[in-house]
Amino acid sequence: MEKELLALYAAERARLHAMACGNGRSGEYEAPVFGEGPMGPRLMLIGEAPGAEEAQFGHPFVGRAGKTLDALLDGAGIVRENIFVTNAVKFRPINIKARSISNRTPTPKELRESLPLLERELLLVRPQMIATLGNTPLRAMFLLAGADPVSIGDAHGHLWPLTIRSMPLAVFPLYHPASVLYRPSLLPVLEMDVKHLGSILNKTEEAGS
Ligand code: URA
């Protein structure tokens, strides 16, 4: 992985460590999960934030949502090793109760504070296309592009041309793979959208070869 990207991740690790030392108890700041994959890929996938398994093992999308994601990619002929996978927020946001710890959506402030890293990550990785998983990374991309936000319900399954720091980006919003775990009726929609994404990637590959 490129040195500059590793330096970026090291700086984020230090920022989160400082938050942990400040007794911030709303995230797993000591177990951040960073992006993985080749530089200059055809596709970059952006999720919301790591969950428990991701924080435990230090890799994005290795838990239950990751298994669903892998099956969706397989079904669309997209090889995970060829794409860059990351999250909008690099630490696991949590709710702490007396007897349990659970995942939660990152707050608007947490997302805002994560945007500079995501922007630099995009500029260094330079993907040809981006697929966002769920509302949080979709919002992140529109915020970075200075564009009015769109909801996942309206935006999914279509290409949205955005420009971030003069870099033109084709953004393809998808529902989050975890959403089908509690809303099974979304599964056929998500399957169709990922297949559509796979066919766009195939077409651009054929056109480029
Ligand atoms: N959900 C996400 O958004 N990202 C992960 O890495 C895992 C689950």
XYZ file of N, CA, C and O and ligand atoms in Angstrom:
844
model
N 0.843 -1.204 0.000
C 0.000 0.000 0.000
C 0.878 1.254 0.000
O 1.960 1.245 0.579
N 0.384 2.280 -0.663
C 1.173 3.507 -0.805
C 1.536 4.111 0.558
O 0.713 4.136 1.474
N 2.804 4.612 0.606
C 3.333 5.173 1.870
C 2.459 6.288 2.417
O 2.197 6.382 3.617
N 2.008 7.159 1.509
C 1.205 8.323 1.938
C -0.107 7.893 2.592
O -0.578 8.516 3.537
N -0.666 6.799 2.070
C -1.922 6.307 2.628
C -1.674 5.719 4.016
O -2.442 5.940 4.954
N -0.548 5.020 4.154
C -0.207 4.448 5.466
C 0.024 5.573 6.485
O -0.391 5.469 7.642
N 0.637 6.664 6.018
C 0.894 7.800 6.913
C -0.428 8.436 7.349
O -0.602 8.847 8.506
N -1.340 8.492 6.416
C -2.674 9.042 6.691
C -3.380 8.202 7.756
O -3.967 8.734 8.712
N -3.302 6.893 7.606
C -3.942 5.993 8.568
C -3.248 6.094 9.937
O -3.908 6.045 10.977
N -1.932 6.268 9.926
C -1.212 6.391 11.203
C -1.657 7.667 11.928
O -1.840 7.677 13.156
N -1.868 8.741 11.155
C -2.304 10.012 11.774
C -3.704 9.855 12.356
O -4.009 10.379 13.440
N -4.569 9.126 11.661
C -5.939 8.906 12.175
C -5.889 8.039 13.437
O -6.617 8.283 14.400
N -5.004 7.045 13.427
C -4.853 6.199 14.626
C -4.468 7.067 15.829
O -4.992 6.911 16.930
N -3.556 8.022 15.599
C -3.106 8.906 16.687
C -4.255 9.814 17.146
O -4.449 10.034 18.342
N -5.034 10.342 16.185
C -6.170 11.215 16.547
C -7.173 10.438 17.406
O -7.648 10.931 18.430
N -7.442 9.199 17.007
C -8.420 8.397 17.746
C -7.864 7.984 19.106
O -8.597 7.939 20.097
N -6.572 7.721 19.163
C -5.940 7.363 20.440
C -6.105 8.530 21.430
O -6.421 8.325 22.606
N -5.923 9.752 20.918
C -6.085 10.935 21.788
C -7.527 11.023 22.286
O -7.778 11.393 23.435
N -8.482 10.642 21.439
C -9.883 10.658 21.878
C -10.109 9.605 22.956
O -10.840 9.834 23.926
N -9.466 8.451 22.805
C -9.615 7.384 23.807
C -9.032 7.841 25.138
O -9.596 7.591 26.204
N -7.888 8.554 25.060
C -7.237 9.024 26.290
C -8.091 10.081 26.979
O -8.015 10.258 28.188
N -8.904 10.794 26.180
C -9.801 11.795 26.763
C -11.035 11.140 27.360
O -11.999 11.809 27.651
N -10.985 9.823 27.506
C -12.087 9.043 28.084
C -13.347 9.073 27.242
O -14.434 8.915 27.766
N -13.168 9.282 25.923
C -14.333 9.230 25.044
C -14.876 7.805 25.101
O -14.154 6.881 24.793
N -16.120 7.667 25.527
C -16.655 6.312 25.690
C -17.740 6.017 24.651
O -18.613 5.211 24.873
N -17.681 6.718 23.509
C -18.746 6.486 22.541
C -18.245 5.800 21.276
O -18.958 5.706 20.297
N -16.984 5.329 21.334
C -16.471 4.618 20.170
C -15.294 3.753 20.550
O -14.654 3.981 21.574
N -15.039 2.736 19.709
C -13.869 1.892 19.956
C -12.665 2.537 19.270
O -12.214 2.080 18.219
N -12.184 3.589 19.896
C -11.147 4.408 19.269
C -9.799 3.697 19.185
O -8.949 4.078 18.396
N -9.588 2.710 20.035
C -8.281 2.020 20.023
C -8.244 0.882 19.006
O -7.232 0.213 18.886
N -9.355 0.643 18.304
C -9.364 -0.470 17.340
C -9.889 0.001 15.984
O -10.862 -0.547 15.465
N -9.244 1.032 15.396
C -9.749 1.510 14.108
C -9.526 0.483 13.005
O -8.643 -0.375 13.117
N -10.328 0.585 11.978
C -10.208 -0.320 10.822
C -10.026 0.551 9.585
O -10.834 1.452 9.330
N -8.968 0.296 8.836
C -8.665 1.144 7.681
C -8.961 0.414 6.373
O -9.281 -0.775 6.368
N -8.820 1.160 5.276
C -9.142 0.614 3.964
C -8.135 -0.440 3.532
O -6.992 -0.456 3.984
N -8.602 -1.322 2.646
C -7.735 -2.389 2.122
C -8.024 -2.599 0.651
O -9.183 -2.563 0.245
N -6.970 -2.845 -0.116
C -7.164 -3.173 -1.532
C -6.118 -2.496 -2.389
O -5.255 -1.766 -1.889
N -6.208 -2.734 -3.706
C -5.211 -2.175 -4.623
C -5.412 -0.679 -4.861
O -6.525 -0.170 -4.706
N -4.342 -0.001 -5.233
C -4.433 1.419 -5.604
C -4.907 1.496 -7.068
O -4.621 0.618 -7.864
N -5.618 2.585 -7.398
C -6.124 2.771 -8.768
C -7.100 1.674 -9.187
O -7.070 1.237 -10.345
N -7.988 1.217 -8.293
C -8.886 0.115 -8.655
C -10.037 0.574 -9.550
O -10.333 1.767 -9.631
N -10.694 -0.368 -10.180
C -11.893 -0.021 -10.949
C -13.001 0.426 -9.991
O -13.847 1.216 -10.355
N -12.982 -0.144 -8.753
C -14.080 0.141 -7.824
C -13.568 0.304 -6.397
O -12.718 -0.452 -5.938
N -14.137 1.322 -5.712
C -13.897 1.483 -4.276
C -15.268 1.368 -3.593
O -16.220 2.038 -3.995
N -15.341 0.502 -2.603
C -16.587 0.350 -1.841
C -16.436 1.097 -0.533
O -15.431 0.914 0.170
N -17.426 1.911 -0.180
C -17.351 2.651 1.084
C -18.542 2.281 1.964
O -19.696 2.509 1.594
N -18.245 1.699 3.113
C -19.279 1.355 4.084
C -19.447 2.488 5.089
O -18.922 3.593 4.919
N -20.191 2.186 6.161
C -20.488 3.217 7.165
C -19.356 3.317 8.200
O -18.684 4.335 8.328
N -19.186 2.245 8.942
C -18.179 2.201 10.021
C -18.024 0.737 10.419
O -18.943 -0.058 10.204
N -16.878 0.384 10.996
C -16.698 -1.024 11.381
C -17.699 -1.450 12.456
O -18.176 -0.626 13.246
N -18.005 -2.750 12.466
C -18.800 -3.334 13.535
C -17.878 -4.094 14.483
O -16.643 -3.943 14.422
N -18.483 -4.939 15.329
C -17.699 -5.623 16.361
C -16.612 -6.527 15.775
O -15.446 -6.481 16.194
N -16.980 -7.346 14.779
C -15.979 -8.279 14.224
C -14.869 -7.525 13.503
O -13.704 -7.903 13.567
N -15.259 -6.456 12.792
C -14.246 -5.678 12.070
C -13.250 -5.082 13.069
O -12.032 -5.126 12.855
N -13.774 -4.521 14.189
C -12.884 -3.934 15.201
C -12.018 -5.015 15.843
O -10.845 -4.792 16.151
N -12.580 -6.204 16.002
C -11.808 -7.292 16.613
C -10.672 -7.764 15.692
O -9.545 -7.975 16.140
N -10.982 -7.914 14.397
C -9.979 -8.496 13.488
C -9.187 -7.446 12.708
O -8.180 -7.769 12.078
N -9.663 -6.191 12.719
C -8.902 -5.127 12.062
C -9.044 -5.078 10.552
O -8.183 -4.511 9.867
N -10.125 -5.654 10.016
C -10.355 -5.617 8.561
C -11.807 -5.199 8.294
O -12.705 -5.578 9.052
N -12.030 -4.462 7.183
C -13.405 -4.040 6.895
C -14.267 -5.196 6.377
O -13.760 -6.083 5.679
N -15.532 -5.172 6.733
C -16.523 -6.127 6.214
C -16.089 -7.589 6.333
O -16.025 -8.308 5.334
N -15.803 -8.006 7.550
C -15.474 -9.424 7.777
C -16.541 -10.102 8.663
O -16.452 -11.287 8.933
N -17.535 -9.320 9.128
C -18.574 -9.895 9.992
C -19.784 -10.319 9.171
O -19.658 -10.666 7.995
N -20.948 -10.272 9.779
C -22.172 -10.748 9.126
C -22.493 -9.945 7.859
O -22.806 -10.518 6.822
N -22.394 -8.617 7.965
C -22.676 -7.784 6.781
C -21.654 -8.084 5.687
O -21.968 -8.063 4.490
N -20.424 -8.384 6.101
C -19.354 -8.703 5.142
C -19.657 -9.984 4.381
O -19.385 -10.079 3.181
N -20.226 -10.966 5.080
C -20.576 -12.241 4.406
C -21.657 -11.978 3.354
O -21.615 -12.511 2.245
N -22.648 -11.142 3.721
C -23.702 -10.791 2.747
C -23.088 -10.050 1.561
O -23.401 -10.325 0.402
N -22.176 -9.121 1.881
C -21.517 -8.361 0.812
C -20.752 -9.311 -0.130
O -20.861 -9.201 -1.353
N -19.995 -10.248 0.449
C -19.212 -11.185 -0.376
C -20.125 -11.982 -1.314
O -19.797 -12.187 -2.488
N -21.289 -12.423 -0.788
C -22.219 -13.204 -1.620
C -22.763 -12.329 -2.755
O -22.890 -12.781 -3.898
N -23.061 -11.063 -2.445
C -23.584 -10.153 -3.472
C -22.533 -9.909 -4.566
O -22.843 -9.911 -5.756
N -21.283 -9.697 -4.130
C -20.210 -9.446 -5.105
C -20.007 -10.673 -5.989
O -19.892 -10.576 -7.214
N -19.979 -11.852 -5.348
C -19.828 -13.118 -6.093
C -20.900 -13.249 -7.168
O -20.603 -13.586 -8.314
N -22.149 -12.974 -6.753
C -23.292 -13.115 -7.657
C -23.204 -12.167 -8.846
O -23.818 -12.394 -9.876
N -22.441 -11.072 -8.680
C -22.333 -10.080 -9.763
C -20.992 -10.197 -10.484
O -20.669 -9.366 -11.326
N -20.206 -11.227 -10.140
C -18.911 -11.424 -10.810
C -17.883 -10.360 -10.458
O -16.992 -10.061 -11.252
N -18.008 -9.758 -9.272
C -17.034 -8.734 -8.854
C -16.077 -9.395 -7.867
O -16.502 -9.967 -6.858
N -14.785 -9.340 -8.170
C -13.787 -10.026 -7.338
C -13.328 -9.062 -6.239
O -12.779 -7.992 -6.523
N -13.567 -9.445 -4.983
C -13.280 -8.531 -3.864
C -11.806 -8.127 -3.813
O -11.482 -6.995 -3.482
N -10.922 -9.056 -4.157
C -9.475 -8.751 -4.087
C -9.092 -7.631 -5.066
O -8.046 -7.006 -4.910
N -9.924 -7.405 -6.080
C -9.586 -6.377 -7.084
C -10.134 -5.000 -6.725
O -9.932 -4.042 -7.465
N -10.889 -4.921 -5.603
C -11.478 -3.615 -5.283
C -10.933 -3.106 -3.947
O -10.398 -3.876 -3.153
N -11.062 -1.803 -3.733
C -10.611 -1.198 -2.475
C -11.841 -1.056 -1.581
O -12.869 -0.535 -2.009
N -11.732 -1.555 -0.352
C -12.880 -1.535 0.565
C -12.518 -0.694 1.794
O -11.490 -0.930 2.439
N -13.359 0.300 2.095
C -13.081 1.134 3.259
C -14.411 1.552 3.915
O -15.483 1.108 3.504
N -14.330 2.381 4.930
C -15.517 2.899 5.612
C -15.415 4.417 5.728
O -14.311 4.968 5.793
N -16.575 5.078 5.795
C -16.585 6.535 5.951
C -15.980 6.918 7.304
O -15.208 7.871 7.409
N -16.337 6.177 8.346
C -15.821 6.410 9.708
C -14.965 5.202 10.065
O -15.375 4.068 9.839
N -13.775 5.447 10.603
C -12.826 4.331 10.753
C -12.888 3.626 12.110
O -12.229 2.610 12.292
N -13.647 4.177 13.051
C -13.774 3.490 14.338
C -15.200 2.978 14.489
O -16.115 3.423 13.798
N -15.391 2.048 15.401
C -16.732 1.491 15.642
C -17.491 2.401 16.608
O -17.123 2.494 17.788
N -18.563 3.052 16.146
C -19.346 3.884 17.069
C -20.236 2.961 17.913
O -20.903 2.085 17.366
N -20.249 3.183 19.219
C -21.003 2.257 20.084
C -21.899 2.982 21.091
O -21.632 4.114 21.488
N -22.942 2.271 21.480
C -23.774 2.657 22.618
C -23.394 1.721 23.747
O -23.373 0.498 23.553
N -23.100 2.301 24.908
C -22.731 1.449 26.034
C -23.863 1.455 27.059
O -24.270 2.515 27.534
N -24.385 0.260 27.339
C -25.414 0.137 28.389
C -24.802 -0.705 29.499
O -23.698 -1.241 29.350
N -25.533 -0.835 30.606
C -24.985 -1.549 31.760
C -24.502 -2.953 31.368
O -23.443 -3.394 31.783
N -25.290 -3.657 30.557
C -24.956 -5.045 30.253
C -24.592 -5.307 28.799
O -24.403 -6.459 28.403
N -24.615 -4.274 27.986
C -24.348 -4.569 26.568
C -23.711 -3.379 25.851
O -23.820 -2.229 26.298
N -23.049 -3.726 24.765
C -22.479 -2.709 23.875
C -23.078 -2.967 22.502
O -23.106 -4.113 22.053
N -23.572 -1.916 21.852
C -24.147 -2.150 20.522
C -23.630 -1.108 19.531
O -23.156 -0.037 19.921
N -23.734 -1.463 18.240
C -23.344 -0.526 17.180
C -24.368 0.593 17.109
O -25.527 0.407 17.456
N -23.939 1.734 16.633
C -24.889 2.815 16.327
C -24.390 3.542 15.077
O -23.225 3.392 14.686
N -25.287 4.321 14.485
C -24.909 5.142 13.329
C -23.986 6.255 13.807
O -24.226 6.828 14.878
N -22.927 6.574 13.055
C -22.081 7.713 13.469
C -22.908 8.999 13.526
O -23.835 9.179 12.727
N -22.598 9.863 14.479
C -23.313 11.143 14.569
C -22.856 12.045 13.407
O -21.777 11.841 12.839
N -23.656 13.084 13.084
C -23.221 14.028 12.041
C -21.840 14.610 12.347
O -21.011 14.797 11.449
N -21.553 14.864 13.637
C -20.237 15.432 13.999
C -19.124 14.402 13.723
O -18.084 14.736 13.168
N -19.358 13.159 14.107
C -18.350 12.115 13.867
C -18.091 11.961 12.371
O -16.946 11.779 11.946
N -19.165 12.040 11.578
C -18.994 11.906 10.131
C -18.198 13.099 9.598
O -17.243 12.922 8.837
N -18.589 14.307 10.046
C -17.882 15.518 9.576
C -16.401 15.436 9.888
O -15.557 15.746 9.069
N -16.084 14.962 11.106
C -14.672 14.893 11.510
C -13.902 13.813 10.744
O -12.674 13.819 10.726
N -14.628 12.874 10.138
C -13.973 11.801 9.381
C -13.788 12.169 7.909
O -13.098 11.459 7.175
N -14.429 13.265 7.480
C -14.403 13.593 6.050
C -13.020 13.939 5.496
O -12.687 13.521 4.381
N -12.170 14.684 6.235
C -10.862 15.011 5.651
C -10.055 13.757 5.306
O -9.410 13.688 4.258
N -10.119 12.744 6.172
C -9.388 11.500 5.888
C -9.995 10.796 4.680
O -9.268 10.343 3.777
N -11.313 10.730 4.627
C -11.955 10.049 3.497
C -11.599 10.751 2.184
O -11.313 10.101 1.176
N -11.585 12.072 2.229
C -11.254 12.816 1.005
C -9.834 12.508 0.538
O -9.597 12.220 -0.635
N -8.901 12.503 1.474
C -7.506 12.236 1.082
C -7.340 10.794 0.634
O -6.559 10.481 -0.275
N -8.077 9.899 1.274
C -8.055 8.485 0.876
C -8.503 8.342 -0.592
O -7.874 7.653 -1.390
N -9.602 9.050 -0.930
C -10.122 9.002 -2.306
C -9.089 9.517 -3.300
O -8.877 8.924 -4.357
N -8.453 10.629 -2.934
C -7.504 11.249 -3.856
C -6.264 10.381 -4.035
O -5.650 10.385 -5.096
N -5.889 9.629 -2.994
C -4.717 8.754 -3.108
C -5.052 7.437 -3.807
O -4.286 6.949 -4.638
N -6.196 6.859 -3.479
C -6.556 5.551 -4.053
C -6.966 5.704 -5.524
O -6.694 4.849 -6.349
N -7.614 6.821 -5.866
C -8.002 7.134 -7.246
C -8.790 6.014 -7.921
O -8.382 5.469 -8.957
N -9.940 5.662 -7.355
C -10.758 4.620 -7.988
C -11.453 5.149 -9.239
O -11.695 6.353 -9.347
N -11.761 4.238 -10.166
C -12.506 4.682 -11.353
C -13.976 4.882 -11.016
O -14.668 5.677 -11.626
N -14.446 4.106 -10.045
C -15.855 4.198 -9.658
C -15.976 3.962 -8.163
O -15.127 3.277 -7.583
N -17.035 4.526 -7.560
C -17.238 4.340 -6.124
C -18.636 3.782 -5.898
O -19.595 4.271 -6.507
N -18.760 2.779 -5.037
C -20.095 2.344 -4.611
C -20.203 2.601 -3.113
O -19.324 2.191 -2.345
N -21.248 3.334 -2.724
C -21.461 3.612 -1.304
C -22.470 2.594 -0.774
O -23.408 2.205 -1.479
N -22.266 2.155 0.466
C -23.158 1.163 1.074
C -23.947 1.833 2.197
O -23.394 2.112 3.269
N -25.200 2.158 1.936
C -26.045 2.791 2.954
C -25.978 4.305 2.910
O -25.283 4.899 2.079
N -26.717 4.921 3.831
C -26.883 6.375 3.826
C -25.638 7.156 4.231
O -25.367 8.228 3.694
N -24.884 6.623 5.220
C -23.776 7.418 5.774
C -22.698 7.733 4.730
O -22.347 8.911 4.548
N -22.168 6.740 3.995
C -21.148 7.093 2.999
C -21.717 7.876 1.825
O -21.010 8.687 1.213
N -23.015 7.676 1.540
C -23.654 8.458 0.468
C -23.651 9.937 0.871
O -23.280 10.820 0.104
N -24.053 10.188 2.127
C -24.053 11.570 2.641
C -22.635 12.135 2.603
O -22.407 13.279 2.230
N -21.664 11.291 2.973
C -20.259 11.748 2.998
C -19.821 12.213 1.606
O -19.198 13.269 1.460
N -20.179 11.442 0.569
C -19.745 11.798 -0.783
C -20.389 13.112 -1.235
O -19.734 13.959 -1.834
N -21.683 13.275 -0.933
C -22.358 14.515 -1.343
C -21.829 15.704 -0.550
O -21.692 16.808 -1.092
N -21.510 15.492 0.730
C -20.929 16.595 1.523
C -19.575 16.996 0.933
O -19.273 18.178 0.764
N -18.743 15.985 0.604
C -17.414 16.292 0.054
C -17.516 17.002 -1.296
O -16.671 17.831 -1.633
N -18.561 16.660 -2.056
C -18.720 17.286 -3.374
C -19.428 18.639 -3.268
O -19.576 19.340 -4.271
N -19.894 18.987 -2.051
C -20.625 20.258 -1.880
C -21.963 20.231 -2.595
O -22.476 21.267 -3.024
N -22.538 19.028 -2.748
C -23.822 18.897 -3.458
C -24.944 18.649 -2.452
O -24.693 18.185 -1.337
N -26.181 18.954 -2.868
C -27.338 18.709 -1.992
C -27.501 17.204 -1.790
O -27.468 16.449 -2.768
N -27.708 16.777 -0.551
C -27.793 15.337 -0.297
C -29.023 14.698 -0.947
O -30.029 15.363 -1.157
N -28.894 13.423 -1.281
C -30.040 12.656 -1.785
C -30.223 11.460 -0.857
O -29.269 11.029 -0.203
N -31.439 10.925 -0.810
C -31.641 9.784 0.088
C -31.356 8.496 -0.677
O -31.486 8.432 -1.906
N -30.974 7.470 0.071
C -30.634 6.185 -0.541
C -31.816 5.616 -1.317
O -31.641 5.029 -2.391
N -33.037 5.846 -0.794
C -34.232 5.325 -1.466
C -34.371 5.896 -2.872
O -34.801 5.213 -3.794
N -34.011 7.166 -3.060
C -34.095 7.797 -4.380
C -32.860 7.518 -5.227
O -32.943 7.477 -6.452
N -31.717 7.366 -4.558
C -30.446 7.390 -5.308
C -29.934 6.009 -5.726
O -29.161 5.905 -6.680
N -30.371 4.942 -5.040
C -29.723 3.624 -5.248
C -29.866 3.125 -6.688
O -30.855 3.411 -7.377
N -28.840 2.416 -7.127
C -28.924 1.750 -8.433
C -28.668 2.637 -9.628
O -28.839 2.212 -10.767
N -28.273 3.902 -9.393
C -27.973 4.809 -10.519
C -26.590 5.414 -10.323
O -26.133 5.564 -9.191
N -25.987 5.821 -11.423
C -24.683 6.496 -11.339
C -24.887 7.991 -11.096
O -25.694 8.622 -11.783
N -24.162 8.528 -10.131
C -24.222 9.961 -9.827
C -22.840 10.562 -10.078
O -21.889 10.236 -9.372
N -22.722 11.420 -11.082
C -21.426 12.050 -11.319
C -21.186 13.168 -10.304
O -22.012 14.071 -10.175
N -20.109 13.074 -9.550
C -19.775 14.099 -8.552
C -18.335 14.525 -8.788
O -17.539 13.767 -9.354
N -17.992 15.721 -8.331
C -16.600 16.168 -8.434
C -16.105 16.535 -7.045
O -16.745 17.309 -6.336
N -14.986 15.938 -6.669
C -14.401 16.239 -5.356
C -12.971 16.708 -5.588
O -12.160 15.980 -6.174
N -12.685 17.958 -5.185
C -11.348 18.548 -5.416
C -10.895 18.359 -6.864
O -9.813 17.810 -7.100
N -11.722 18.699 -7.792
C -11.454 18.609 -9.235
C -11.346 17.186 -9.752
O -11.018 16.985 -10.924
N -11.556 16.186 -8.889
C -11.501 14.806 -9.385
C -12.931 14.359 -9.707
O -13.781 14.295 -8.820
N -13.202 14.057 -10.998
C -14.550 13.587 -11.335
C -14.733 12.159 -10.843
O -13.850 11.319 -11.042
N -15.865 11.897 -10.199
C -16.102 10.567 -9.646
C -17.486 10.070 -10.045
O -18.444 10.837 -10.016
N -17.555 8.797 -10.398
C -18.860 8.179 -10.667
C -19.263 7.416 -9.412
O -18.595 6.459 -9.028
N -20.340 7.881 -8.779
C -20.754 7.273 -7.504
C -22.036 6.461 -7.720
O -23.009 6.950 -8.295
N -21.991 5.214 -7.267
C -23.121 4.296 -7.446
C -23.644 3.907 -6.059
O -23.053 3.068 -5.379
N -24.752 4.519 -5.598
C -25.254 4.216 -4.250
C -25.958 2.860 -4.183
O -26.736 2.501 -5.065
N -25.644 2.130 -3.132
C -26.288 0.836 -2.851
C -26.852 0.875 -1.433
O -26.327 1.591 -0.573
N -27.890 0.072 -1.194
C -28.315 -0.118 0.204
C -27.188 -0.827 0.947
O -26.353 -1.518 0.349
N -27.162 -0.657 2.266
C -26.142 -1.329 3.072
C -26.483 -2.822 3.182
O -27.650 -3.173 3.379
N -25.478 -3.718 3.040
C -25.793 -5.153 3.131
C -26.434 -5.538 4.463
O -27.208 -6.496 4.522
N -26.148 -4.802 5.549
C -26.772 -5.142 6.836
C -28.270 -4.822 6.822
O -29.036 -5.412 7.589
N -28.689 -3.903 5.942
C -30.103 -3.504 5.956
C -30.999 -4.684 5.567
O -32.143 -4.761 6.004
N -30.455 -5.631 4.758
C -31.307 -6.763 4.353
C -31.493 -7.755 5.505
O -32.388 -8.585 5.475
N -30.643 -7.635 6.525
C -30.774 -8.543 7.670
C -32.046 -8.201 8.462
O -32.701 -9.074 9.009
N -32.394 -6.886 8.505
C -33.631 -6.532 9.212
C -34.752 -6.124 8.265
O -35.889 -5.930 8.692
N -34.444 -5.979 6.959
C -35.512 -5.705 5.968
C -35.288 -6.625 4.772
O -34.765 -6.220 3.737
N -35.666 -7.922 4.903
C -35.370 -8.904 3.852
C -35.931 -8.522 2.487
O -35.402 -8.940 1.461
N -36.995 -7.698 2.456
C -37.577 -7.328 1.153
C -36.596 -6.497 0.317
O -36.771 -6.341 -0.890
N -35.545 -5.979 0.954
C -34.549 -5.186 0.204
C -33.557 -6.074 -0.548
O -32.847 -5.597 -1.426
N -33.508 -7.358 -0.185
C -32.463 -8.220 -0.774
C -32.531 -8.266 -2.315
O -31.514 -8.041 -2.969
N -33.728 -8.528 -2.914
C -33.751 -8.561 -4.388
C -33.343 -7.228 -5.015
O -32.719 -7.204 -6.075
N -33.663 -6.117 -4.346
C -33.293 -4.786 -4.866
C -31.773 -4.654 -4.852
O -31.140 -4.248 -5.832
N -31.189 -5.039 -3.723
C -29.736 -4.931 -3.581
C -29.024 -5.861 -4.571
O -28.041 -5.480 -5.211
N -29.567 -7.080 -4.725
C -28.962 -8.023 -5.690
C -28.990 -7.445 -7.100
O -28.005 -7.497 -7.827
N -30.139 -6.858 -7.461
C -30.269 -6.308 -8.811
C -29.294 -5.131 -8.996
O -28.626 -5.016 -10.022
N -29.201 -4.271 -7.963
C -28.301 -3.114 -8.062
C -26.835 -3.551 -8.181
O -26.070 -2.979 -8.960
N -26.437 -4.561 -7.411
C -25.026 -4.994 -7.463
C -24.740 -5.639 -8.825
O -23.661 -5.453 -9.394
N -25.727 -6.365 -9.369
C -25.531 -6.944 -10.719
C -25.409 -5.827 -11.759
O -24.592 -5.910 -12.670
N -26.226 -4.798 -11.603
C -26.156 -3.648 -12.511
C -24.746 -3.020 -12.423
O -24.110 -2.725 -13.429
N -24.266 -2.871 -11.186
C -22.914 -2.324 -10.978
C -21.874 -3.217 -11.680
O -20.980 -2.725 -12.370
N -22.016 -4.538 -11.513
C -21.083 -5.480 -12.153
C -21.096 -5.328 -13.664
O -20.049 -5.347 -14.312
N -22.288 -5.121 -14.228
C -22.336 -5.007 -15.694
C -21.726 -3.683 -16.148
O -21.070 -3.632 -17.191
N -21.876 -2.628 -15.367
C -21.219 -1.353 -15.737
C -19.695 -1.546 -15.694
O -18.967 -1.115 -16.583
N -19.216 -2.226 -14.651
C -17.762 -2.445 -14.528
C -17.253 -3.276 -15.703
O -16.192 -2.996 -16.259
N -18.017 -4.302 -16.093
C -17.619 -5.139 -17.238
C -17.547 -4.331 -18.516
O -16.613 -4.462 -19.293
N -18.565 -3.472 -18.706
C -18.598 -2.666 -19.941
C -17.406 -1.737 -20.008
O -16.759 -1.610 -21.040
N -17.086 -1.087 -18.847
C -15.966 -0.129 -18.886
C -14.664 -0.892 -19.079
O -13.739 -0.402 -19.714
N -14.601 -2.138 -18.572
C -13.379 -2.933 -18.752
C -13.213 -3.295 -20.221
O -12.146 -3.165 -20.802
N -14.342 -3.737 -20.861
C -14.278 -4.097 -22.286
C -13.883 -2.885 -23.125
O -13.069 -2.968 -24.018
N -14.480 -1.711 -22.770
C -14.194 -0.495 -23.546
C -12.725 -0.109 -23.398
O -12.108 0.407 -24.335
N -12.149 -0.406 -22.224
C -10.755 -0.004 -21.970
C -9.747 -1.007 -22.509
O -8.564 -0.711 -22.644
N -10.224 -2.240 -22.836
C -9.231 -3.262 -23.239
C -9.116 -3.389 -24.755
O -9.858 -2.830 -25.499
N -20.613 -2.345 8.245
C -19.890 -1.359 7.670
O -20.439 -0.343 7.253
N -18.591 -1.524 7.559
C -17.954 -2.620 7.955
O -16.740 -2.694 7.800
C -18.735 -3.639 8.531
C -20.050 -3.489 8.674
